[in-house]
mmCIF file of C-alpha atoms in Angstrom:
data_model
loop_
_atom_site.group_PDB
_atom_site.id
_atom_site.type_symbol
_atom_site.label_atom_id
_atom_site.label_comp_id
_atom_site.label_asym_id
_atom_site.label_seq_id
_atom_site.Cartn_x
_atom_site.Cartn_y
_atom_site.Cartn_z
ATOM 1 C CA UNK A 1 -69.541 -62.937 -57.317
ATOM 2 C CA UNK A 2 -69.888 -65.905 -59.713
ATOM 3 C CA UNK A 3 -71.274 -69.176 -58.326
ATOM 4 C CA UNK A 4 -71.242 -71.377 -61.426
ATOM 5 C CA UNK A 5 -68.121 -73.125 -60.325
ATOM 6 C CA UNK A 6 -69.677 -73.890 -56.945
ATOM 7 C CA UNK A 7 -73.118 -75.179 -58.029
ATOM 8 C CA UNK A 8 -74.292 -78.429 -56.440
ATOM 9 C CA UNK A 9 -74.963 -81.614 -58.462
ATOM 10 C CA UNK A 10 -78.606 -81.486 -57.548
ATOM 11 C CA UNK A 11 -79.063 -78.153 -59.223
ATOM 12 C CA UNK A 12 -77.449 -79.559 -62.346
ATOM 13 C CA UNK A 13 -79.752 -82.482 -62.253
ATOM 14 C CA UNK A 14 -82.716 -80.181 -61.748
ATOM 15 C CA UNK A 15 -81.649 -77.976 -64.569
ATOM 16 C CA UNK A 16 -81.308 -80.922 -66.885
ATOM 17 C CA UNK A 17 -84.555 -82.516 -65.776
ATOM 18 C CA UNK A 18 -87.576 -81.871 -67.814
ATOM 19 C CA UNK A 19 -90.821 -80.551 -66.334
ATOM 20 C CA UNK A 20 -92.293 -83.878 -67.090
ATOM 21 C CA UNK A 21 -90.126 -85.616 -64.722
ATOM 22 C CA UNK A 22 -90.416 -82.955 -61.926
ATOM 23 C CA UNK A 23 -93.487 -84.519 -60.512
ATOM 24 C CA UNK A 24 -91.727 -87.860 -60.362
ATOM 25 C CA UNK A 25 -89.049 -86.527 -57.791
ATOM 26 C CA UNK A 26 -89.683 -87.763 -54.317
ATOM 27 C CA UNK A 27 -90.626 -85.350 -51.607
ATOM 28 C CA UNK A 28 -87.519 -86.018 -49.597
ATOM 29 C CA UNK A 29 -85.366 -85.205 -52.596
ATOM 30 C CA UNK A 30 -87.234 -81.983 -53.143
ATOM 31 C CA UNK A 31 -86.774 -81.085 -49.494
ATOM 32 C CA UNK A 32 -83.106 -81.887 -49.750
ATOM 33 C CA UNK A 33 -82.801 -79.714 -52.829
ATOM 34 C CA UNK A 34 -84.565 -76.918 -51.042
ATOM 35 C CA UNK A 35 -82.134 -77.193 -48.150
ATOM 36 C CA UNK A 36 -79.251 -77.244 -50.549
ATOM 37 C CA UNK A 37 -80.534 -74.059 -52.156
ATOM 38 C CA UNK A 38 -80.772 -72.401 -48.753
ATOM 39 C CA UNK A 39 -77.304 -73.595 -47.920
ATOM 40 C CA UNK A 40 -75.964 -72.296 -51.217
ATOM 41 C CA UNK A 41 -77.666 -68.994 -50.604
ATOM 42 C CA UNK A 42 -76.118 -68.805 -47.122
ATOM 43 C CA UNK A 43 -72.715 -69.709 -48.483
ATOM 44 C CA UNK A 44 -73.065 -67.083 -51.164
ATOM 45 C CA UNK A 45 -74.090 -64.483 -48.594
ATOM 46 C CA UNK A 46 -71.186 -65.506 -46.326
ATOM 47 C CA UNK A 47 -68.845 -65.245 -49.267
ATOM 48 C CA UNK A 48 -70.133 -61.786 -50.019
ATOM 49 C CA UNK A 49 -69.830 -60.727 -46.397
ATOM 50 C CA UNK A 50 -66.381 -62.254 -46.198
ATOM 51 C CA UNK A 51 -65.373 -60.460 -49.361
ATOM 52 C CA UNK A 52 -66.718 -57.231 -47.978
ATOM 53 C CA UNK A 53 -64.953 -57.785 -44.671
ATOM 54 C CA UNK A 54 -61.749 -58.629 -46.485
ATOM 55 C CA UNK A 55 -62.068 -55.480 -48.563
ATOM 56 C CA UNK A 56 -62.732 -53.489 -45.395
ATOM 57 C CA UNK A 57 -59.721 -55.093 -43.724
ATOM 58 C CA UNK A 58 -57.623 -54.357 -46.767
ATOM 59 C CA UNK A 59 -58.784 -50.778 -46.682
ATOM 60 C CA UNK A 60 -58.061 -50.532 -42.962
ATOM 61 C CA UNK A 61 -54.700 -52.205 -43.470
ATOM 62 C CA UNK A 62 -53.910 -49.855 -46.339
ATOM 63 C CA UNK A 63 -55.073 -46.936 -44.272
ATOM 64 C CA UNK A 64 -53.006 -48.105 -41.310
ATOM 65 C CA UNK A 65 -50.051 -48.664 -43.588
ATOM 66 C CA UNK A 66 -50.399 -45.189 -44.995
ATOM 67 C CA UNK A 67 -50.827 -43.728 -41.525
ATOM 68 C CA UNK A 68 -47.826 -45.733 -40.252
ATOM 69 C CA UNK A 69 -45.835 -44.679 -43.280
ATOM 70 C CA UNK A 70 -46.809 -41.075 -42.676
ATOM 71 C CA UNK A 71 -45.921 -41.409 -38.989
ATOM 72 C CA UNK A 72 -42.644 -43.117 -39.863
ATOM 73 C CA UNK A 73 -41.865 -40.438 -42.436
ATOM 74 C CA UNK A 74 -42.776 -37.764 -39.939
ATOM 75 C CA UNK A 75 -40.661 -39.438 -37.233
ATOM 76 C CA UNK A 76 -37.822 -39.986 -39.678
ATOM 77 C CA UNK A 77 -38.027 -36.377 -40.795
ATOM 78 C CA UNK A 78 -38.099 -35.261 -37.149
ATOM 79 C CA UNK A 79 -35.115 -37.458 -36.367
ATOM 80 C CA UNK A 80 -33.357 -36.202 -39.461
ATOM 81 C CA UNK A 81 -34.082 -32.584 -38.587
ATOM 82 C CA UNK A 82 -33.029 -33.154 -34.995
ATOM 83 C CA UNK A 83 -29.875 -34.959 -36.125
ATOM 84 C CA UNK A 84 -29.099 -32.199 -38.585
ATOM 85 C CA UNK A 85 -29.627 -29.568 -35.883
ATOM 86 C CA UNK A 86 -27.421 -31.455 -33.440
ATOM 87 C CA UNK A 87 -24.862 -32.061 -36.137
ATOM 88 C CA UNK A 88 -24.867 -28.383 -37.042
ATOM 89 C CA UNK A 89 -24.572 -27.489 -33.363
ATOM 90 C CA UNK A 90 -21.757 -29.998 -32.948
ATOM 91 C CA UNK A 91 -20.039 -28.724 -36.066
ATOM 92 C CA UNK A 92 -20.354 -25.174 -34.767
ATOM 93 C CA UNK A 93 -18.874 -26.243 -31.429
ATOM 94 C CA UNK A 94 -16.094 -28.082 -33.219
ATOM 95 C CA UNK A 95 -15.440 -24.973 -35.310
ATOM 96 C CA UNK A 96 -15.336 -22.809 -32.191
ATOM 97 C CA UNK A 97 -13.020 -25.284 -30.456
ATOM 98 C CA UNK A 98 -10.853 -25.442 -33.552
ATOM 99 C CA UNK A 99 -10.695 -21.658 -33.796
ATOM 100 C CA UNK A 100 -9.936 -21.425 -30.068
ATOM 101 C CA UNK A 101 -7.256 -24.085 -30.380
ATOM 102 C CA UNK A 102 -5.700 -22.339 -33.352
ATOM 103 C CA UNK A 103 -5.841 -19.025 -31.494
ATOM 104 C CA UNK A 104 -4.237 -20.586 -28.412
ATOM 105 C CA UNK A 105 -1.630 -22.296 -30.576
ATOM 106 C CA UNK A 106 -0.801 -18.989 -32.251
ATOM 107 C CA UNK A 107 -0.697 -17.249 -28.875
ATOM 108 C CA UNK A 108 1.507 -19.979 -27.429
ATOM 109 C CA UNK A 109 3.779 -19.774 -30.451
ATOM 110 C CA UNK A 110 3.979 -16.003 -30.039
ATOM 111 C CA UNK A 111 4.678 -16.375 -26.324
ATOM 112 C CA UNK A 112 7.236 -19.085 -27.027
ATOM 113 C CA UNK A 113 8.963 -16.803 -29.478
ATOM 114 C CA UNK A 114 8.810 -13.980 -26.960
ATOM 115 C CA UNK A 115 10.198 -16.245 -24.229
ATOM 116 C CA UNK A 116 12.909 -17.498 -26.579
ATOM 117 C CA UNK A 117 13.840 -13.943 -27.463
ATOM 118 C CA UNK A 118 13.789 -12.976 -23.778
ATOM 119 C CA UNK A 119 15.886 -16.002 -22.860
ATOM 120 C CA UNK A 120 18.334 -15.191 -25.612
ATOM 121 C CA UNK A 121 18.533 -11.610 -24.383
ATOM 122 C CA UNK A 122 18.853 -12.801 -20.780
ATOM 123 C CA UNK A 123 21.487 -15.333 -21.810
ATOM 124 C CA UNK A 124 23.423 -12.611 -23.566
ATOM 125 C CA UNK A 125 22.968 -10.354 -20.546
ATOM 126 C CA UNK A 126 24.037 -13.121 -18.159
ATOM 127 C CA UNK A 127 27.059 -13.900 -20.319
ATOM 128 C CA UNK A 128 27.925 -10.219 -20.399
ATOM 129 C CA UNK A 129 27.394 -9.918 -16.640
ATOM 130 C CA UNK A 130 29.490 -13.029 -16.010
ATOM 131 C CA UNK A 131 32.276 -11.532 -18.094
ATOM 132 C CA UNK A 132 31.963 -8.231 -16.262
ATOM 133 C CA UNK A 133 31.773 -10.062 -12.930
ATOM 134 C CA UNK A 134 34.947 -11.966 -13.685
ATOM 135 C CA UNK A 135 36.621 -8.722 -14.698
ATOM 136 C CA UNK A 136 35.327 -7.072 -11.529
ATOM 137 C CA UNK A 137 36.555 -10.009 -9.433
ATOM 138 C CA UNK A 138 39.967 -9.697 -11.015
ATOM 139 C CA UNK A 139 39.901 -5.929 -10.507
ATOM 140 C CA UNK A 140 38.669 -6.373 -6.926
ATOM 141 C CA UNK A 141 41.424 -8.906 -6.237
ATOM 142 C CA UNK A 142 43.907 -6.525 -7.784
ATOM 143 C CA UNK A 143 42.566 -3.615 -5.699
ATOM 144 C CA UNK A 144 42.540 -5.822 -2.622
ATOM 145 C CA UNK A 145 46.177 -6.690 -3.176
ATOM 146 C CA UNK A 146 46.996 -3.047 -3.738
ATOM 147 C CA UNK A 147 45.050 -2.093 -0.617
ATOM 148 C CA UNK A 148 46.814 -4.811 1.369
ATOM 149 C CA UNK A 149 50.138 -3.636 -0.043
ATOM 150 C CA UNK A 150 49.378 -0.012 0.822
ATOM 151 C CA UNK A 151 48.269 -0.967 4.326
ATOM 152 C CA UNK A 152 51.383 -3.079 4.793
ATOM 153 C CA UNK A 153 53.529 -0.168 3.552
ATOM 154 C CA UNK A 154 51.784 2.207 5.959
ATOM 155 C CA UNK A 155 52.746 -0.175 8.798
ATOM 156 C CA UNK A 156 56.399 -0.627 7.814
ATOM 157 C CA UNK A 157 57.534 1.675 10.636
ATOM 158 C CA UNK A 158 54.984 0.309 13.147
ATOM 159 C CA UNK A 159 55.543 -2.029 16.079
ATOM 160 C CA UNK A 160 53.204 -3.502 18.687
ATOM 161 C CA UNK A 161 54.040 -3.589 22.373
ATOM 162 C CA UNK A 162 52.136 -6.055 24.535
ATOM 163 C CA UNK A 163 52.142 -6.185 28.309
ATOM 164 C CA UNK A 164 52.267 -2.509 29.276
ATOM 165 C CA UNK A 165 50.049 -2.023 32.340
ATOM 166 C CA UNK A 166 46.829 -0.080 31.809
ATOM 167 C CA UNK A 167 47.180 3.488 32.997
ATOM 168 C CA UNK A 168 50.981 3.437 33.149
ATOM 169 C CA UNK A 169 51.077 6.291 30.636
ATOM 170 C CA UNK A 170 48.662 8.465 32.631
ATOM 171 C CA UNK A 171 49.901 12.038 32.905
ATOM 172 C CA UNK A 172 52.449 11.586 30.136
ATOM 173 C CA UNK A 173 52.436 11.878 26.392
ATOM 174 C CA UNK A 174 52.187 8.336 24.980
ATOM 175 C CA UNK A 175 55.068 8.788 22.418
ATOM 176 C CA UNK A 176 57.426 10.114 25.089
ATOM 177 C CA UNK A 177 56.361 7.428 27.563
ATOM 178 C CA UNK A 178 56.895 4.609 25.058
ATOM 179 C CA UNK A 179 60.229 6.073 23.850
ATOM 180 C CA UNK A 180 61.551 6.131 27.407
ATOM 181 C CA UNK A 181 60.190 2.636 28.062
ATOM 182 C CA UNK A 182 61.901 1.216 24.961
ATOM 183 C CA UNK A 183 65.196 2.860 25.804
ATOM 184 C CA UNK A 184 65.025 1.531 29.346
ATOM 185 C CA UNK A 185 63.884 -2.012 28.594
ATOM 186 C CA UNK A 186 65.993 -2.599 25.477
ATOM 187 C CA UNK A 187 69.085 -0.687 26.554
ATOM 188 C CA UNK A 188 69.085 1.604 23.533
ATOM 189 C CA UNK A 189 71.899 4.121 23.270
ATOM 190 C CA UNK A 190 69.618 6.795 21.824
ATOM 191 C CA UNK A 191 65.996 7.523 22.638
ATOM 192 C CA UNK A 192 63.980 6.501 19.545
ATOM 193 C CA UNK A 193 62.025 9.126 17.679
ATOM 194 C CA UNK A 194 58.332 8.157 17.651
ATOM 195 C CA UNK A 195 55.668 9.856 15.565
ATOM 196 C CA UNK A 196 52.645 8.352 17.341
ATOM 197 C CA UNK A 197 51.807 5.879 20.074
ATOM 198 C CA UNK A 198 48.370 4.791 21.239
ATOM 199 C CA UNK A 199 46.643 1.737 22.598
ATOM 200 C CA UNK A 200 44.504 -0.487 20.391
ATOM 201 C CA UNK A 201 40.803 0.230 20.130
ATOM 202 C CA UNK A 202 38.525 -1.217 22.763
ATOM 203 C CA UNK A 203 37.318 -0.627 26.283
ATOM 204 C CA UNK A 204 39.897 -0.133 28.992
ATOM 205 C CA UNK A 205 40.733 -3.373 30.856
ATOM 206 C CA UNK A 206 41.292 -2.622 34.525
ATOM 207 C CA UNK A 207 39.832 -5.865 35.891
ATOM 208 C CA UNK A 208 41.951 -8.384 37.756
ATOM 209 C CA UNK A 209 43.560 -10.847 35.383
ATOM 210 C CA UNK A 210 42.441 -8.943 32.267
ATOM 211 C CA UNK A 211 45.303 -8.501 29.763
ATOM 212 C CA UNK A 212 46.115 -4.859 29.022
ATOM 213 C CA UNK A 213 45.535 -3.408 25.579
ATOM 214 C CA UNK A 214 48.519 -3.410 23.242
ATOM 215 C CA UNK A 215 50.332 -0.265 22.181
ATOM 216 C CA UNK A 216 50.620 0.547 18.468
ATOM 217 C CA UNK A 217 53.765 2.635 17.936
ATOM 218 C CA UNK A 218 54.986 4.345 14.752
ATOM 219 C CA UNK A 219 58.716 4.996 14.553
ATOM 220 C CA UNK A 220 59.905 7.986 12.608
ATOM 221 C CA UNK A 221 62.884 6.110 11.157
ATOM 222 C CA UNK A 222 62.756 2.654 9.659
ATOM 223 C CA UNK A 223 66.282 1.875 10.866
ATOM 224 C CA UNK A 224 65.255 2.624 14.446
ATOM 225 C CA UNK A 225 62.288 0.306 14.102
ATOM 226 C CA UNK A 226 64.583 -2.454 12.854
ATOM 227 C CA UNK A 227 66.988 -1.803 15.735
ATOM 228 C CA UNK A 228 64.134 -2.024 18.246
ATOM 229 C CA UNK A 229 62.966 -5.368 16.817
ATOM 230 C CA UNK A 230 66.522 -6.683 16.775
ATOM 231 C CA UNK A 231 67.025 -5.733 20.434
ATOM 232 C CA UNK A 232 63.644 -7.260 21.269
ATOM 233 C CA UNK A 233 64.621 -10.571 19.655
ATOM 234 C CA UNK A 234 67.917 -10.609 21.463
ATOM 235 C CA UNK A 235 66.086 -9.878 24.680
ATOM 236 C CA UNK A 236 63.593 -12.693 24.023
ATOM 237 C CA UNK A 237 66.500 -15.166 23.850
ATOM 238 C CA UNK A 238 67.562 -14.342 27.407
ATOM 239 C CA UNK A 239 65.820 -15.824 30.470
ATOM 240 C CA UNK A 240 65.098 -12.333 31.756
ATOM 241 C CA UNK A 241 63.479 -11.371 28.473
ATOM 242 C CA UNK A 242 61.390 -14.519 28.233
ATOM 243 C CA UNK A 243 60.062 -13.983 31.755
ATOM 244 C CA UNK A 244 59.437 -10.282 31.236
ATOM 245 C CA UNK A 245 56.002 -8.749 30.901
ATOM 246 C CA UNK A 246 56.621 -6.663 27.800
ATOM 247 C CA UNK A 247 56.829 -8.191 24.312
ATOM 248 C CA UNK A 248 57.483 -6.361 21.052
ATOM 249 C CA UNK A 249 56.271 -7.552 17.630
ATOM 250 C CA UNK A 250 56.100 -6.155 14.080
ATOM 251 C CA UNK A 251 52.716 -4.593 13.290
ATOM 252 C CA UNK A 252 51.658 -6.888 10.454
ATOM 253 C CA UNK A 253 48.266 -6.792 8.738
ATOM 254 C CA UNK A 254 45.809 -9.639 9.263
ATOM 255 C CA UNK A 255 46.504 -10.972 5.775
ATOM 256 C CA UNK A 256 50.216 -11.139 6.430
ATOM 257 C CA UNK A 257 49.603 -12.795 9.806
ATOM 258 C CA UNK A 258 47.461 -15.449 8.093
ATOM 259 C CA UNK A 259 50.203 -16.130 5.543
ATOM 260 C CA UNK A 260 52.804 -16.325 8.286
ATOM 261 C CA UNK A 261 50.587 -18.755 10.222
ATOM 262 C CA UNK A 262 50.483 -21.019 7.149
ATOM 263 C CA UNK A 263 54.283 -21.359 7.421
ATOM 264 C CA UNK A 264 54.265 -22.192 11.106
ATOM 265 C CA UNK A 265 54.775 -25.899 10.460
ATOM 266 C CA UNK A 266 57.433 -25.222 7.810
ATOM 267 C CA UNK A 267 59.386 -23.044 10.235
ATOM 268 C CA UNK A 268 59.575 -25.929 12.704
ATOM 269 C CA UNK A 269 61.290 -28.233 10.152
ATOM 270 C CA UNK A 270 65.086 -28.604 10.112
ATOM 271 C CA UNK A 271 66.696 -26.189 7.624
ATOM 272 C CA UNK A 272 69.994 -26.217 5.729
ATOM 273 C CA UNK A 273 71.982 -23.039 5.061
ATOM 274 C CA UNK A 274 73.114 -22.505 1.470
ATOM 275 C CA UNK A 275 74.930 -19.376 0.226
ATOM 276 C CA UNK A 276 73.731 -16.970 2.873
ATOM 277 C CA UNK A 277 70.084 -18.115 2.485
ATOM 278 C CA UNK A 278 67.984 -20.675 4.321
ATOM 279 C CA UNK A 279 65.936 -23.216 2.355
ATOM 280 C CA UNK A 280 63.414 -25.267 4.319
ATOM 281 C CA UNK A 281 61.197 -27.984 2.746
ATOM 282 C CA UNK A 282 57.459 -27.410 2.964
ATOM 283 C CA UNK A 283 55.473 -29.946 5.001
ATOM 284 C CA UNK A 284 54.135 -32.845 2.954
ATOM 285 C CA UNK A 285 56.180 -32.145 -0.189
ATOM 286 C CA UNK A 286 59.966 -32.507 -0.087
ATOM 287 C CA UNK A 287 60.294 -31.042 -3.588
ATOM 288 C CA UNK A 288 58.954 -27.608 -2.582
ATOM 289 C CA UNK A 289 61.079 -25.154 -0.706
ATOM 290 C CA UNK A 290 60.587 -21.787 0.897
ATOM 291 C CA UNK A 291 63.393 -19.230 0.970
ATOM 292 C CA UNK A 292 64.033 -16.868 3.861
ATOM 293 C CA UNK A 293 66.696 -14.199 4.109
ATOM 294 C CA UNK A 294 69.254 -14.316 6.875
ATOM 295 C CA UNK A 295 70.521 -11.414 8.908
ATOM 296 C CA UNK A 296 73.899 -11.545 7.151
ATOM 297 C CA UNK A 297 72.239 -11.305 3.731
ATOM 298 C CA UNK A 298 69.862 -8.472 4.664
ATOM 299 C CA UNK A 299 69.329 -5.950 1.916
ATOM 300 C CA UNK A 300 66.522 -3.786 0.600
ATOM 301 C CA UNK A 301 63.943 -6.029 -1.160
ATOM 302 C CA UNK A 302 63.446 -5.590 -4.878
ATOM 303 C CA UNK A 303 60.113 -4.735 -6.387
ATOM 304 C CA UNK A 304 57.686 -1.991 -7.242
ATOM 305 C CA UNK A 305 58.466 1.291 -5.459
ATOM 306 C CA UNK A 306 61.641 -0.307 -4.031
ATOM 307 C CA UNK A 307 59.648 -2.733 -1.870
ATOM 308 C CA UNK A 308 59.486 -6.497 -2.379
ATOM 309 C CA UNK A 309 56.232 -7.783 -3.894
ATOM 310 C CA UNK A 310 55.276 -11.239 -2.645
ATOM 311 C CA UNK A 311 54.134 -13.589 -5.410
ATOM 312 C CA UNK A 312 51.273 -15.524 -3.863
ATOM 313 C CA UNK A 313 51.074 -17.946 -6.774
ATOM 314 C CA UNK A 314 54.720 -19.012 -6.598
ATOM 315 C CA UNK A 315 55.877 -21.990 -4.563
ATOM 316 C CA UNK A 316 58.814 -19.913 -3.306
ATOM 317 C CA UNK A 317 57.759 -17.427 -0.606
ATOM 318 C CA UNK A 318 59.937 -14.448 0.238
ATOM 319 C CA UNK A 319 59.840 -13.517 3.919
ATOM 320 C CA UNK A 320 61.559 -10.801 5.970
ATOM 321 C CA UNK A 321 64.561 -11.953 7.975
ATOM 322 C CA UNK A 322 63.020 -11.186 11.354
ATOM 323 C CA UNK A 323 60.403 -13.887 10.757
ATOM 324 C CA UNK A 324 62.717 -16.218 12.673
ATOM 325 C CA UNK A 325 62.898 -13.875 15.610
#
């Protein structure tokens, strides 16, 4: 390390002084110069030590910097590797989720198409079944009407007798017993010809106050059945007939009885006779009328198989004359 720039003034003076003058320097000055030399030597040594220490510190700092840089690079590389691994793992998971989602979407689309096809098929089937059901309902209604018509036809010669005591026919044939009873009670000139006669189904009613079972009777001739009903109506108009125990009615089906019950209120309204027919306004609507045949205008009804067919959809209802009996 150079010290020329740091030399003391005394050393310059000493260097410039000649040997001849050296002996003329006072002792105190020489001592001071000696001390200055020692001080300069110490300063120089301190400078050298400081320089060495600084170099050592620089080396340690450089070493620490390199070590820190290496550690930072190592940590950064570790973080980078870890991040890359996690990113790759995340990307793989995302790929799996994406593939699963796509697979589910495709499956859902396939199922949706299958459901749509099934619904379309079911809709077509339901539409077809509804059409068939409507046709079956129409056919069933038609068959029901035919069945009702056939049942009503099978009962055309039937009558019901109410009020005959239980057991009165014991020991006799029911047709013969009923034929004699009708002739006696109604005053018939000829004993009616009966095909069958039996009581309605059910347990026998022998208890006190229990009404006896009705008799269902089939007449062999329709004209005799009509004559019996006519005599029965005439008998009902007399006090003796109204107080009697035996009553005779046509053997209508339940459907016909329900229709007749619907006209109960109409039958109670005042009627006007026009041209051999009776027209009575229906309850609640003076513009609708129901037509009934009178006894004087009695004739065979017109219709399929020679029997009148009642039009249930028409506002004009055709009823047998003995409805007013």
